[in-house]
Coordinates of C-alpha atoms in Angstrom, one line a residue:
Chain I
M23 CA 1.2 -17.5 -24.4
G24 CA 1.1 -13.9 -23.6
G25 CA -2.3 -11.9 -24.4
W26 CA -4.6 -10.7 -21.8
A27 CA -6.2 -12.8 -19.0
I28 CA -9.1 -11.7 -16.2
A29 CA -10.8 -13.1 -13.5
V30 CA -13.2 -11.9 -10.9
H31 CA -14.8 -13.2 -8.0
G32 CA -17.7 -12.7 -5.5
G33 CA -16.8 -14.7 -2.3
A34 CA -15.8 -18.5 -1.5
G35 CA -18.1 -20.7 0.3
V36 CA -21.6 -21.0 -0.9
D37 CA -24.8 -22.3 0.6
P38 CA -25.8 -25.3 -1.4
N39 CA -29.2 -24.4 -1.2
L40 CA -29.0 -21.1 -2.6
P41 CA -32.1 -20.4 -4.1
L42 CA -31.5 -20.8 -8.4
E43 CA -32.6 -16.8 -9.0
R44 CA -29.7 -15.5 -6.6
Q45 CA -27.5 -18.1 -8.3
E46 CA -28.3 -16.6 -11.8
E47 CA -28.3 -13.0 -10.6
A48 CA -24.9 -13.8 -9.1
K49 CA -23.9 -15.2 -12.3
Q50 CA -25.2 -12.0 -14.4
L51 CA -23.2 -9.7 -12.1
L52 CA -19.9 -11.6 -12.5
T53 CA -20.4 -11.9 -16.2
R54 CA -21.2 -8.0 -16.5
C55 CA -18.3 -7.3 -14.7
L56 CA -15.9 -9.7 -16.8
N57 CA -17.4 -8.0 -19.7
L58 CA -16.5 -4.7 -18.4
G59 CA -13.0 -5.6 -18.1
I60 CA -12.8 -7.5 -21.4
S61 CA -13.6 -4.0 -23.1
A62 CA -11.3 -2.3 -20.8
L63 CA -8.5 -4.9 -21.8
R64 CA -9.2 -4.4 -25.5
S65 CA -8.9 -0.9 -25.2
N66 CA -5.5 -1.3 -24.0
L67 CA -6.3 0.0 -20.1
P68 CA -3.4 -1.1 -17.9
A69 CA -4.3 -4.0 -15.8
I70 CA -4.1 -1.4 -12.6
D71 CA -7.0 0.5 -14.1
V72 CA -8.8 -2.3 -15.2
V73 CA -9.0 -4.3 -11.5
E74 CA -9.6 -0.8 -10.0
L75 CA -12.6 -0.4 -12.7
V76 CA -14.2 -4.0 -12.2
V77 CA -14.2 -3.8 -8.5
R78 CA -15.9 -0.5 -8.3
E79 CA -18.8 -2.1 -10.3
L80 CA -18.9 -4.6 -7.4
E81 CA -19.0 -2.5 -5.0
T82 CA -21.5 -0.5 -6.3
D83 CA -24.1 -3.3 -7.0
P84 CA -25.4 -4.6 -3.7
L85 CA -25.3 -8.5 -4.4
F86 CA -21.9 -9.0 -2.9
N87 CA -20.2 -8.1 0.4
S88 CA -18.5 -5.1 -0.9
G89 CA -19.1 -1.0 -0.9
R90 CA -23.1 -1.0 -1.0
G91 CA -24.5 -4.4 0.4
S92 CA -21.4 -4.9 2.8
A93 CA -22.1 -7.1 5.7
L94 CA -22.9 -5.0 9.2
T95 CA -20.5 -5.0 12.5
E96 CA -22.3 -5.8 15.9
K97 CA -23.4 -2.0 15.7
G98 CA -25.3 -2.6 12.6
T99 CA -22.8 -0.1 11.0
V100 CA -20.7 -0.7 8.0
E101 CA -17.0 -0.8 7.9
M102 CA -15.6 -1.4 4.7
E103 CA -11.8 -2.2 3.5
A104 CA -9.8 -2.9 0.5
S105 CA -6.4 -3.2 -1.3
I106 CA -5.0 -3.1 -4.6
M107 CA -1.7 -4.0 -6.0
D108 CA 0.3 -3.2 -9.1
G109 CA 2.3 -5.9 -9.9
P110 CA 5.5 -4.4 -12.1
Q111 CA 6.7 -2.7 -9.0
R112 CA 4.9 -4.1 -6.4
R113 CA 3.3 -0.8 -5.4
C114 CA 0.2 -1.1 -3.3
G115 CA -2.3 0.5 -1.5
A116 CA -4.9 -0.4 1.2
V117 CA -7.5 1.3 3.5
S118 CA -9.9 0.2 6.4
G119 CA -12.4 1.2 8.4
L120 CA -14.3 3.2 6.1
T121 CA -17.9 4.4 6.7
T122 CA -18.6 6.9 4.1
V123 CA -16.3 6.2 1.2
K124 CA -18.5 4.8 -1.8
N125 CA -15.8 3.2 -3.5
P126 CA -12.8 2.0 -1.5
I127 CA -11.1 0.2 -3.9
S128 CA -10.6 3.8 -5.0
L129 CA -9.6 5.0 -2.3
A130 CA -7.0 2.5 -1.9
R131 CA -5.7 3.2 -5.3
L132 CA -5.2 7.0 -4.1
V133 CA -3.1 5.8 -1.1
M134 CA -1.1 3.9 -3.6
D135 CA -0.7 6.8 -6.2
K136 CA -1.1 10.1 -3.9
S137 CA 0.1 9.5 -0.5
P138 CA 3.6 8.6 1.1
H139 CA 2.0 5.5 2.6
S140 CA 0.7 2.2 1.6
Y141 CA -2.3 1.7 4.1
L142 CA -4.5 4.1 5.6
A143 CA -7.6 3.4 8.2
F144 CA -10.3 4.3 10.1
S145 CA -10.7 8.4 10.5
G146 CA -7.1 9.2 8.9
A147 CA -8.5 7.3 5.7
E148 CA -11.7 9.0 5.7
H149 CA -9.8 12.5 6.3
F150 CA -7.6 11.9 3.3
A151 CA -10.6 10.9 1.2
R152 CA -12.0 14.4 1.8
Q153 CA -8.7 16.0 0.8
Q154 CA -8.4 13.9 -2.0
G155 CA -12.6 14.8 -2.7
V156 CA -13.8 11.1 -3.5
E157 CA -17.3 10.7 -3.3
V158 CA -18.6 10.2 0.0
V159 CA -22.2 9.4 1.2
D160 CA -24.0 8.8 4.5
N161 CA -23.3 5.0 6.1
E162 CA -27.0 4.5 5.7
Y163 CA -26.4 4.1 1.6
F164 CA -24.3 0.9 2.3
I165 CA -26.8 -0.6 4.7
T166 CA -29.2 -3.2 2.9
P167 CA -32.5 -4.5 4.5
D168 CA -30.9 -8.1 3.9
N169 CA -28.1 -7.8 6.0
V170 CA -30.2 -5.8 8.5
G171 CA -32.1 -8.9 8.8
M172 CA -29.0 -11.3 8.6
L173 CA -27.4 -9.3 11.3
K174 CA -30.5 -9.7 13.5
L175 CA -29.8 -13.6 13.1
A176 CA -26.5 -13.8 13.7
K177 CA -27.0 -12.1 16.9
E178 CA -29.8 -14.2 18.1
A179 CA -27.1 -17.1 17.2
N180 CA -24.9 -14.9 19.2
T181 CA -21.8 -15.5 16.8
I182 CA -20.2 -14.0 13.9
L183 CA -21.2 -14.6 10.6
F184 CA -19.5 -14.1 7.3
D185 CA -22.3 -13.3 5.3
Y186 CA -25.4 -14.7 4.2
R187 CA -27.3 -13.6 0.9
I188 CA -30.4 -15.4 1.1
P189 CA -33.4 -13.2 1.4
T190 CA -36.0 -14.2 4.1
S191 CA -38.3 -15.0 1.3
G192 CA -36.0 -17.7 0.0
Y193 CA -34.9 -18.6 3.6
E194 CA -38.5 -20.5 4.2
T195 CA -38.3 -22.6 0.9
C196 CA -34.6 -23.7 1.4
G197 CA -33.1 -22.8 4.4
S198 CA -35.3 -23.7 7.4
G199 CA -35.1 -27.3 8.3
V200 CA -32.5 -28.1 6.0
E201 CA -29.6 -29.6 8.1
S202 CA -26.4 -28.6 5.7
P203 CA -23.7 -30.6 6.9
L204 CA -21.1 -28.4 5.5
Q205 CA -19.7 -25.9 8.0
M206 CA -17.4 -22.6 7.8
N207 CA -15.7 -21.3 10.4
G208 CA -17.8 -23.7 12.9
L209 CA -21.2 -22.3 11.4
P210 CA -23.6 -24.0 9.2
I211 CA -22.7 -23.0 5.6
S212 CA -26.5 -21.9 5.1
V213 CA -25.3 -19.1 7.5
Y214 CA -22.2 -18.2 5.9
A215 CA -20.7 -16.8 2.5
P216 CA -18.3 -14.2 3.1
E217 CA -18.8 -12.9 -0.8
T218 CA -15.8 -10.8 -0.5
V219 CA -15.0 -9.3 -4.3
G220 CA -12.0 -9.2 -6.1
C221 CA -10.5 -8.9 -9.4
V222 CA -7.1 -10.0 -10.8
V223 CA -5.7 -9.2 -14.3
V224 CA -3.2 -9.4 -16.9
D225 CA -2.8 -7.1 -19.5
R226 CA -1.2 -7.3 -23.4
E227 CA 2.1 -6.1 -21.7
G228 CA 2.2 -8.8 -19.4
R229 CA 1.4 -6.2 -16.5
C230 CA -0.2 -8.1 -13.4
A231 CA -2.5 -6.2 -10.9
A232 CA -4.7 -7.5 -8.1
A233 CA -7.7 -5.9 -6.2
T234 CA -9.9 -7.1 -3.3
S235 CA -12.7 -5.4 -1.4
T236 CA -15.1 -6.3 1.3
G237 CA -17.5 -5.3 4.0
G238 CA -16.0 -8.4 6.5
L239 CA -17.5 -10.5 8.9
M240 CA -21.3 -10.2 9.5
N241 CA -21.7 -9.2 13.4
K242 CA -17.8 -8.3 13.7
M243 CA -16.3 -6.4 16.3
T244 CA -16.1 -2.8 15.2
G245 CA -12.6 -2.1 14.4
R246 CA -11.8 -5.6 13.1
I247 CA -9.6 -5.5 10.2
G248 CA -9.7 -8.8 8.0
D249 CA -7.2 -10.5 5.3
S250 CA -9.0 -8.2 2.2
P251 CA -6.4 -4.9 2.8
L252 CA -3.3 -7.0 3.5
I253 CA -1.0 -7.3 1.3
G254 CA 0.2 -10.8 1.0
A255 CA -2.5 -12.2 2.4
G256 CA -5.8 -11.2 0.3
T257 CA -4.1 -9.1 -2.4
Y258 CA -0.9 -9.9 -3.6
A259 CA 0.5 -8.7 -7.3
C260 CA 4.5 -9.0 -8.8
N261 CA 6.1 -9.7 -12.1
V262 CA 5.0 -13.1 -12.4
C263 CA 1.2 -13.1 -11.1
G264 CA -1.9 -11.3 -9.4
V265 CA -4.0 -12.8 -6.9
S266 CA -7.0 -12.2 -4.9
C267 CA -8.2 -14.4 -2.1
T268 CA -11.5 -14.8 -0.1
G269 CA -12.8 -17.1 2.7
E270 CA -11.9 -17.3 6.2
G271 CA -10.1 -14.4 6.9
E272 CA -7.9 -16.0 9.5
A273 CA -6.9 -18.7 7.5
I274 CA -5.9 -16.4 4.6
I275 CA -4.1 -14.2 7.2
R276 CA -2.1 -17.1 8.6
G277 CA -1.1 -18.8 5.4
T278 CA -0.5 -15.5 3.8
L279 CA -2.1 -17.0 0.8
A280 CA -2.0 -14.3 -2.0
R281 CA 1.5 -14.1 -1.7
E282 CA 2.4 -18.1 -1.3
V283 CA 0.9 -18.7 -5.0
A284 CA 3.8 -16.0 -6.1
A285 CA 6.3 -17.8 -3.8
V286 CA 5.8 -21.2 -4.7
M287 CA 6.0 -19.8 -8.6
E288 CA 9.3 -18.0 -7.6
Y289 CA 10.9 -20.3 -5.5
K290 CA 9.9 -23.5 -6.7
G291 CA 9.4 -22.9 -10.4
L292 CA 5.8 -24.0 -10.2
G293 CA 3.3 -22.8 -12.9
L294 CA 0.0 -20.8 -12.6
Q295 CA -2.5 -23.7 -11.9
Q296 CA 0.0 -25.9 -10.0
A297 CA 1.0 -22.7 -7.9
V298 CA -3.2 -22.4 -7.1
D299 CA -3.9 -25.9 -6.2
F300 CA -0.6 -26.6 -4.2
V301 CA -1.7 -23.5 -2.2
I302 CA -5.4 -24.5 -1.8
K303 CA -4.4 -28.1 -1.3
H304 CA -1.3 -27.5 1.6
R305 CA -1.5 -24.0 3.0
L306 CA -5.1 -24.0 4.3
D307 CA -4.9 -26.5 7.2
E308 CA -8.7 -26.5 8.2
G309 CA -9.4 -23.3 6.9
K310 CA -11.7 -22.6 4.1
A311 CA -10.7 -20.3 1.5
G312 CA -11.0 -19.7 -2.6
L313 CA -8.7 -17.3 -4.7
I314 CA -8.3 -16.2 -8.4
A315 CA -4.9 -15.8 -10.0
V316 CA -3.7 -14.6 -13.6
S317 CA -0.1 -15.2 -14.7
N318 CA 2.2 -12.7 -16.4
T319 CA 2.0 -15.2 -19.7
G320 CA -1.6 -14.8 -20.0
E321 CA -2.9 -17.7 -18.0
V322 CA -5.7 -17.6 -15.5
A323 CA -6.9 -20.3 -12.9
Y324 CA -8.7 -20.3 -9.7
G325 CA -8.8 -22.9 -6.8
F326 CA -11.1 -23.3 -3.5
N327 CA -11.6 -25.8 -1.2
C328 CA -14.9 -25.1 0.1
N329 CA -18.2 -26.1 -1.7
G330 CA -18.2 -23.0 -4.1
L331 CA -16.6 -19.8 -5.5
F332 CA -18.4 -17.2 -7.3
R333 CA -16.3 -16.6 -10.1
G334 CA -15.7 -15.5 -13.7
C335 CA -12.7 -16.0 -16.3
A336 CA -11.6 -14.7 -19.6
T337 CA -8.5 -14.8 -21.6
E338 CA -7.9 -13.1 -25.1
D339 CA -8.2 -16.3 -27.0
G340 CA -11.7 -16.4 -26.1
F341 CA -11.8 -18.4 -23.1
M342 CA -14.8 -17.3 -21.0
E343 CA -16.4 -19.1 -17.9
V344 CA -18.6 -18.0 -15.1
G345 CA -19.3 -20.4 -12.3
I346 CA -20.5 -21.3 -8.8
W347 CA -19.8 -24.7 -8.0
E348 CA -17.1 -27.4 -8.5
Chain D
M14 CA 19.9 -27.3 18.5
G15 CA 18.7 -25.4 21.8
W16 CA 17.0 -22.1 22.6
A17 CA 17.8 -19.3 20.8
I18 CA 16.7 -15.5 20.7
A19 CA 17.1 -12.1 18.9
L20 CA 15.9 -9.0 19.6
H21 CA 16.1 -5.5 17.8
G22 CA 15.2 -2.0 18.6
G23 CA 15.1 -0.8 15.2
A24 CA 17.2 -0.3 12.1
G25 CA 18.0 2.6 10.4
D26 CA 20.6 5.4 9.1
I27 CA 22.2 5.3 12.9
P28 CA 25.4 7.3 12.5
F29 CA 28.7 6.2 13.7
S30 CA 29.1 9.5 15.5
L31 CA 26.2 8.6 17.7
P32 CA 27.1 10.5 20.7
P33 CA 27.8 7.9 23.8
E34 CA 25.0 9.2 26.1
R35 CA 22.5 8.3 23.2
R36 CA 24.4 5.1 22.6
Q37 CA 24.8 3.7 25.8
P38 CA 21.7 4.0 27.1
R39 CA 20.3 1.9 24.3
E40 CA 22.9 -0.8 24.4
E41 CA 22.0 -1.1 28.1
A42 CA 18.6 -1.5 27.0
L43 CA 19.4 -4.1 24.6
R44 CA 21.3 -5.9 27.4
H45 CA 18.7 -5.7 29.7
C46 CA 15.9 -7.1 27.5
L47 CA 18.3 -10.0 26.3
Q48 CA 19.0 -11.3 29.6
I49 CA 15.1 -10.8 30.4
G50 CA 14.4 -13.3 27.4
V51 CA 17.3 -15.7 28.1
G52 CA 16.2 -16.0 32.0
A53 CA 12.8 -16.6 30.7
L54 CA 14.1 -19.2 27.8
Q55 CA 16.1 -20.9 30.8
A56 CA 13.2 -21.1 32.8
N57 CA 11.5 -23.1 29.9
M58 CA 9.2 -20.3 29.3
P59 CA 7.5 -21.0 26.0
P60 CA 8.6 -18.7 23.0
L61 CA 5.1 -17.1 22.5
D62 CA 5.5 -15.9 26.3
V63 CA 9.1 -14.8 26.1
V64 CA 8.9 -12.8 22.9
E65 CA 5.4 -10.7 24.5
L66 CA 7.7 -10.4 27.6
V67 CA 10.8 -8.9 25.9
V68 CA 8.6 -6.7 23.8
R69 CA 6.9 -5.5 27.0
E70 CA 9.8 -4.2 28.2
L71 CA 11.3 -2.6 25.1
E72 CA 7.8 -0.8 24.8
D73 CA 8.4 0.6 28.5
I74 CA 11.9 1.8 27.4
P75 CA 11.5 5.3 26.0
H76 CA 15.0 5.1 23.8
F77 CA 13.1 3.1 21.1
N78 CA 9.9 3.6 19.0
A79 CA 7.6 1.8 20.4
G80 CA 4.9 2.4 23.6
R81 CA 6.5 4.9 25.5
G82 CA 9.0 6.8 23.0
S83 CA 6.8 6.2 20.1
V84 CA 7.4 8.5 17.2
L85 CA 4.4 11.3 16.9
T86 CA 2.0 11.4 14.0
N87 CA 1.6 14.9 11.9
K88 CA -0.8 15.7 14.5
G89 CA 1.5 15.3 17.2
T90 CA -0.4 12.2 18.6
V91 CA 0.7 8.9 19.1
E92 CA -0.5 5.7 17.2
M93 CA 0.6 2.3 18.2
E94 CA 0.4 -1.2 16.4
A95 CA 2.3 -4.3 17.1
S96 CA 1.6 -7.9 16.0
I97 CA 2.7 -11.5 17.7
M98 CA 2.8 -14.9 15.7
D99 CA 2.9 -18.3 17.3
G100 CA 4.5 -20.3 14.8
R101 CA 3.6 -23.6 16.5
T102 CA 0.1 -23.1 15.9
K103 CA 0.5 -20.2 13.2
K104 CA -2.1 -18.3 15.4
C105 CA -1.6 -14.4 15.2
G106 CA -3.1 -11.2 16.5
A107 CA -2.4 -7.7 15.6
V108 CA -3.1 -4.1 16.6
S109 CA -3.2 -0.6 15.1
G110 CA -3.7 3.0 15.8
L111 CA -3.6 2.7 20.0
R112 CA -3.4 5.6 21.4
T113 CA -3.8 4.8 25.5
V114 CA -2.6 1.2 25.7
V115 CA 0.7 0.8 27.7
N116 CA 1.5 -2.6 25.9
A117 CA 0.4 -2.8 22.2
I118 CA 1.9 -6.4 22.0
S119 CA -0.1 -7.7 24.8
L120 CA -3.5 -6.4 23.6
A121 CA -2.3 -8.0 20.1
R122 CA -1.9 -11.2 22.1
L123 CA -5.3 -11.0 23.7
V124 CA -7.0 -10.4 20.3
M125 CA -5.3 -13.4 19.1
E126 CA -6.5 -15.5 22.1
K127 CA -9.6 -14.0 23.5
T128 CA -11.8 -12.8 20.3
P129 CA -12.7 -14.6 16.8
H130 CA -10.3 -12.0 14.9
I131 CA -7.0 -11.6 14.6
Y132 CA -6.2 -7.8 13.7
L133 CA -8.4 -5.0 15.6
G134 CA -7.8 -1.3 15.2
F135 CA -8.4 2.1 16.4
D136 CA -11.3 3.2 18.2
G137 CA -12.4 -0.5 18.2
A138 CA -9.1 -1.6 19.3
E139 CA -9.4 0.9 22.2
E140 CA -12.7 -0.2 23.1
Y141 CA -11.8 -3.8 23.3
A142 CA -8.7 -2.6 25.4
K143 CA -10.9 -1.2 28.2
E144 CA -13.3 -4.3 28.2
Q145 CA -10.4 -6.3 28.6
G146 CA -9.6 -4.2 31.6
V147 CA -5.6 -3.8 30.2
E148 CA -3.7 -1.2 31.4
T149 CA -4.4 2.1 29.9
V150 CA -2.7 5.7 30.3
D151 CA -3.4 9.2 29.1
S152 CA -1.5 9.6 25.6
S153 CA 0.8 12.0 26.7
H154 CA 2.8 9.0 28.9
F155 CA 3.9 7.9 25.3
I156 CA 5.2 11.2 24.4
T157 CA 8.9 12.1 25.1
A158 CA 10.6 15.5 24.5
E159 CA 13.2 13.9 22.0
N160 CA 10.2 13.0 19.6
V161 CA 8.5 16.5 19.9
E162 CA 11.7 17.7 18.6
R163 CA 11.8 14.9 16.1
L164 CA 8.5 15.9 14.6
Q165 CA 9.3 19.7 14.5
H166 CA 12.2 18.7 12.6
A167 CA 10.3 16.6 10.2
K168 CA 7.5 19.2 9.6
E169 CA 10.3 22.0 9.0
A170 CA 12.2 19.7 6.4
S171 CA 8.9 18.6 5.2
I172 CA 9.8 14.9 5.3
V173 CA 8.2 11.5 6.7
E174 CA 10.9 10.2 8.7
I175 CA 11.2 7.0 10.2
D176 CA 13.5 8.3 12.7
Y177 CA 16.6 9.2 13.5
S178 CA 18.7 9.4 16.2
T179 CA 21.5 11.9 16.0
H180 CA 20.8 15.0 18.5
P181 CA 18.9 17.3 16.4
L182 CA 20.5 20.4 18.2
Q183 CA 23.8 20.9 19.5
N184 CA 25.3 24.1 21.0
G185 CA 22.2 26.2 19.5
T186 CA 23.1 25.4 16.2
K187 CA 20.5 23.6 14.0
K188 CA 22.0 20.5 12.9
V189 CA 20.4 18.9 9.9
A190 CA 19.8 15.1 10.8
P191 CA 21.5 13.1 8.4
I192 CA 18.9 11.9 6.1
A193 CA 19.3 9.5 3.0
A194 CA 18.6 11.0 -0.3
N195 CA 15.4 9.5 -0.4
G196 CA 14.2 12.0 2.4
D197 CA 14.0 8.9 5.2
C198 CA 16.1 9.1 8.6
Q199 CA 15.4 5.5 9.0
L200 CA 15.3 3.8 13.0
G201 CA 12.2 2.5 14.4
T202 CA 10.1 -0.5 15.5
V203 CA 11.2 -3.2 18.1
G204 CA 10.8 -6.9 17.9
C205 CA 11.6 -10.4 19.2
V206 CA 11.9 -13.6 17.9
A207 CA 12.8 -16.8 20.2
V208 CA 13.1 -20.9 19.7
D209 CA 12.9 -23.2 22.6
S210 CA 14.7 -26.4 22.2
K211 CA 12.1 -28.7 20.6
G212 CA 12.3 -26.2 18.1
N213 CA 8.7 -24.2 18.6
L214 CA 8.8 -20.4 17.6
A215 CA 7.1 -16.8 18.3
S216 CA 7.6 -13.4 16.9
A217 CA 6.6 -10.1 18.0
T218 CA 7.3 -6.8 16.7
S219 CA 5.7 -3.1 17.7
T220 CA 6.0 0.3 17.1
G221 CA 5.0 4.0 17.0
G222 CA 5.6 4.3 13.2
L223 CA 7.0 6.8 11.0
V224 CA 7.6 10.3 12.2
N225 CA 5.0 12.9 10.9
K226 CA 3.0 10.0 9.6
M227 CA -0.6 10.6 8.6
V228 CA -3.3 9.9 10.9
G229 CA -4.6 6.3 10.3
R230 CA -1.1 5.5 8.3
I231 CA -0.6 1.5 9.2
G232 CA 2.8 0.3 8.6
D233 CA 4.5 -3.3 8.4
S234 CA 4.8 -4.1 12.0
P235 CA 0.8 -4.8 12.6
I236 CA 0.9 -6.9 9.4
I237 CA 1.3 -10.9 9.4
G238 CA 4.1 -11.8 6.8
A239 CA 5.2 -8.3 6.5
G240 CA 6.8 -7.3 9.9
T241 CA 6.1 -10.3 11.9
Y242 CA 6.2 -14.2 10.8
A243 CA 6.5 -17.3 12.6
N244 CA 6.2 -21.0 11.4
D245 CA 7.7 -24.5 12.1
H246 CA 10.9 -22.9 10.0
C247 CA 11.8 -19.8 11.2
A248 CA 10.7 -16.7 13.2
V249 CA 11.1 -13.2 11.8
S250 CA 10.7 -9.7 13.0
A251 CA 11.5 -6.8 10.6
T252 CA 12.1 -3.1 11.0
G253 CA 12.7 -0.5 8.6
K254 CA 10.5 1.5 6.0
G255 CA 7.4 -0.3 6.4
E256 CA 6.2 0.7 3.0
A257 CA 8.9 -1.6 1.4
I258 CA 8.4 -4.2 4.0
I259 CA 4.9 -4.4 3.1
R260 CA 5.2 -4.8 -0.7
G261 CA 8.6 -7.0 0.1
T262 CA 6.4 -9.3 2.2
V263 CA 9.8 -9.5 4.2
A264 CA 8.9 -11.6 7.2
R265 CA 7.1 -14.4 5.0
D266 CA 9.9 -14.4 2.8
V267 CA 12.6 -15.4 4.6
A268 CA 10.8 -18.4 5.6
A269 CA 9.1 -18.9 2.0
M270 CA 13.0 -18.8 0.9
M271 CA 14.0 -21.8 3.4
E272 CA 11.1 -23.8 2.9
F273 CA 10.9 -23.8 -1.1
K274 CA 14.5 -23.2 -2.3
G275 CA 15.9 -25.2 1.0
V276 CA 18.3 -22.4 1.9
S277 CA 19.5 -21.9 5.4
L278 CA 18.1 -19.2 7.9
M279 CA 21.3 -17.0 7.3
E280 CA 21.2 -17.5 3.5
A281 CA 17.6 -16.4 3.6
A282 CA 17.8 -13.7 5.4
D283 CA 20.9 -12.1 3.6
C284 CA 19.0 -12.7 0.4
V285 CA 15.9 -11.1 1.3
V286 CA 17.6 -8.1 3.0
H287 CA 20.3 -7.6 0.8
E288 CA 18.8 -8.6 -2.7
R289 CA 15.3 -8.3 -2.6
T290 CA 14.7 -5.1 -0.7
P291 CA 16.2 -1.6 -1.6
K292 CA 19.1 -0.2 0.1
G293 CA 18.5 1.3 3.5
T294 CA 15.2 0.2 4.1
V295 CA 15.4 -2.9 6.2
G296 CA 16.7 -5.0 8.9
L297 CA 15.8 -8.1 10.5
V298 CA 16.2 -10.7 13.3
A299 CA 15.3 -14.5 12.8
V300 CA 15.7 -17.7 14.6
S301 CA 15.2 -20.9 13.0
A302 CA 13.6 -24.1 14.6
A303 CA 17.5 -25.6 14.9
G304 CA 18.3 -22.9 16.9
E305 CA 20.5 -20.3 14.7
V306 CA 20.1 -16.8 14.8
A307 CA 20.5 -14.1 11.9
M308 CA 20.2 -10.4 12.2
S309 CA 20.9 -8.7 8.9
Y310 CA 19.9 -5.1 7.8
N311 CA 20.7 -3.1 4.7
T312 CA 21.0 0.1 6.6
T313 CA 23.8 2.0 8.6
G314 CA 22.9 0.0 11.5
M315 CA 20.4 -2.3 13.7
F316 CA 20.1 -1.7 17.2
R317 CA 20.3 -5.8 18.4
A318 CA 20.8 -8.4 20.5
C319 CA 21.1 -12.1 20.3
A320 CA 21.7 -15.0 22.4
T321 CA 22.0 -19.0 22.1
E322 CA 21.7 -21.8 24.1
D323 CA 25.8 -22.7 23.8
G324 CA 26.3 -19.6 25.5
Y325 CA 27.0 -17.2 22.5
S326 CA 25.8 -13.5 22.9
E327 CA 26.1 -10.3 21.1
V328 CA 24.7 -6.6 21.9
A329 CA 25.6 -4.4 18.8
I330 CA 24.7 -1.3 16.6
W331 CA 26.5 -1.6 13.6
P332 CA 28.5 -4.2 11.5
A333 CA 31.3 -5.6 13.4
S334 CA 34.4 -4.0 11.9

């Protein structure tokens, strides 16, 4: 009991035919981020700073769907959103509709710390970013060739995609002709993978924090807001735990998923893993999602009801694990 | 069991000295909206339609902070937001940053029913509204003289207010609005919750937000689990200080307490309001699947009304003394 714990994720719902080299790349990124968080925790950085630090790293790397490498809107642009929550006083900050801010999670942090509000969006958020002097870049910076290709595919299918990380060269070998029976949001999983990113941490003082960041759904309507910036849905932290979710946004919002983990701990007295299992099993109806969580007593847990969750976790006693599948 | 309905026009520091000319039109409006809701339930309209209907009516009334009568951003503009939730299916819809849409709650409903998404904001939401052909007007339609004054007052005092309901100027002398120690005057948001005799629940909330808010600021009203929530236990609509309601996931918490702790609607509502949210920041209306009503608030007052099938009805602002 006690001691720090950390978990990171890069999205729930993974194509079972994902090429091994992509799986390796993902695991390496998760490992790197975990190590970043671990050394910060060893230097006694507070939980809230650690989650921000780690999510910044995930945003900067183009692999997953946040910051650079974000999924594209129907107009071919990027609109990013994020939220962060500090358990001890349940302070929170969130942003949506960002188009030039290099690290959305840091702007969410500034909303929490430096504004009278909890949530800023679109041009108001961009304006605040400039007032605060955060790093801004052209929208093109966030757009990767992979995602441009995916948007084309999505439009051809004339449907909403969550994400798709397999590059066209890999697609021939693993995607075409392979009928995947697995579906998410009514689409074959070979064309779905949300790859939202998140981090949850409890530090040595027992303080929990959570942070989530995403580019959202591929081919989404402009102005569409998902679960990631919504406190209680994609992100939640309080005295007892910190939670970050990923998956089908609608299911996460309807299920107020992140809050649910804390609620069953508080109101039903469940332990962390029990709470995570309960929520995944009973709160998702037909929805597909995953989440990572830490408790104020230094535990870490994750759960998902789809076929994979890009994740990594570590605790102070030396436990460390990075995984994708069950 | 039987149907039940409750609605609110905002919780806040509503002074007992509120002059009749400001109190009566609001009481009349609450009574009027209640009648509309009751009539609809008696005609077996589904609760989801009832809450939308009632909130549309509240949005159109300039005395409350939603639709016409919305408070203004720090740039003197309106940015309206709303959300709706169907307890039976747990489907939900939300919108933020609307400038021209006459009925935000109806756009939220369309997002829920006609798009693959739950929540649309700002330009994207306005574009969608035009595509859908919903009624839009010039932004000036929503702006009232009262709110222009409120903004002026807030800027002079350099505070972000939720709202206040005293007359800002009397007899030419500048009267300082009663503000709580933390600098907030609290009143705002409209909402409605309803249940039919079969236990189907729905909730809807709509607002202009905080006076002098930053452009782009989103409050609790469009956030499922914060300002609005409905499942098969209860339906809740909250009002007050958005930031406190968000961090407290107020609407969800009422339902969670009922479900996980087995407490009654009233106990859950009172616990969330009086024990789990800071004083002076929140009010809510709620109905349960069994047809009960709760209207709790930890502010000076809350504009509210409710009715149940057994004939009970109430329109009030302050606690019964």
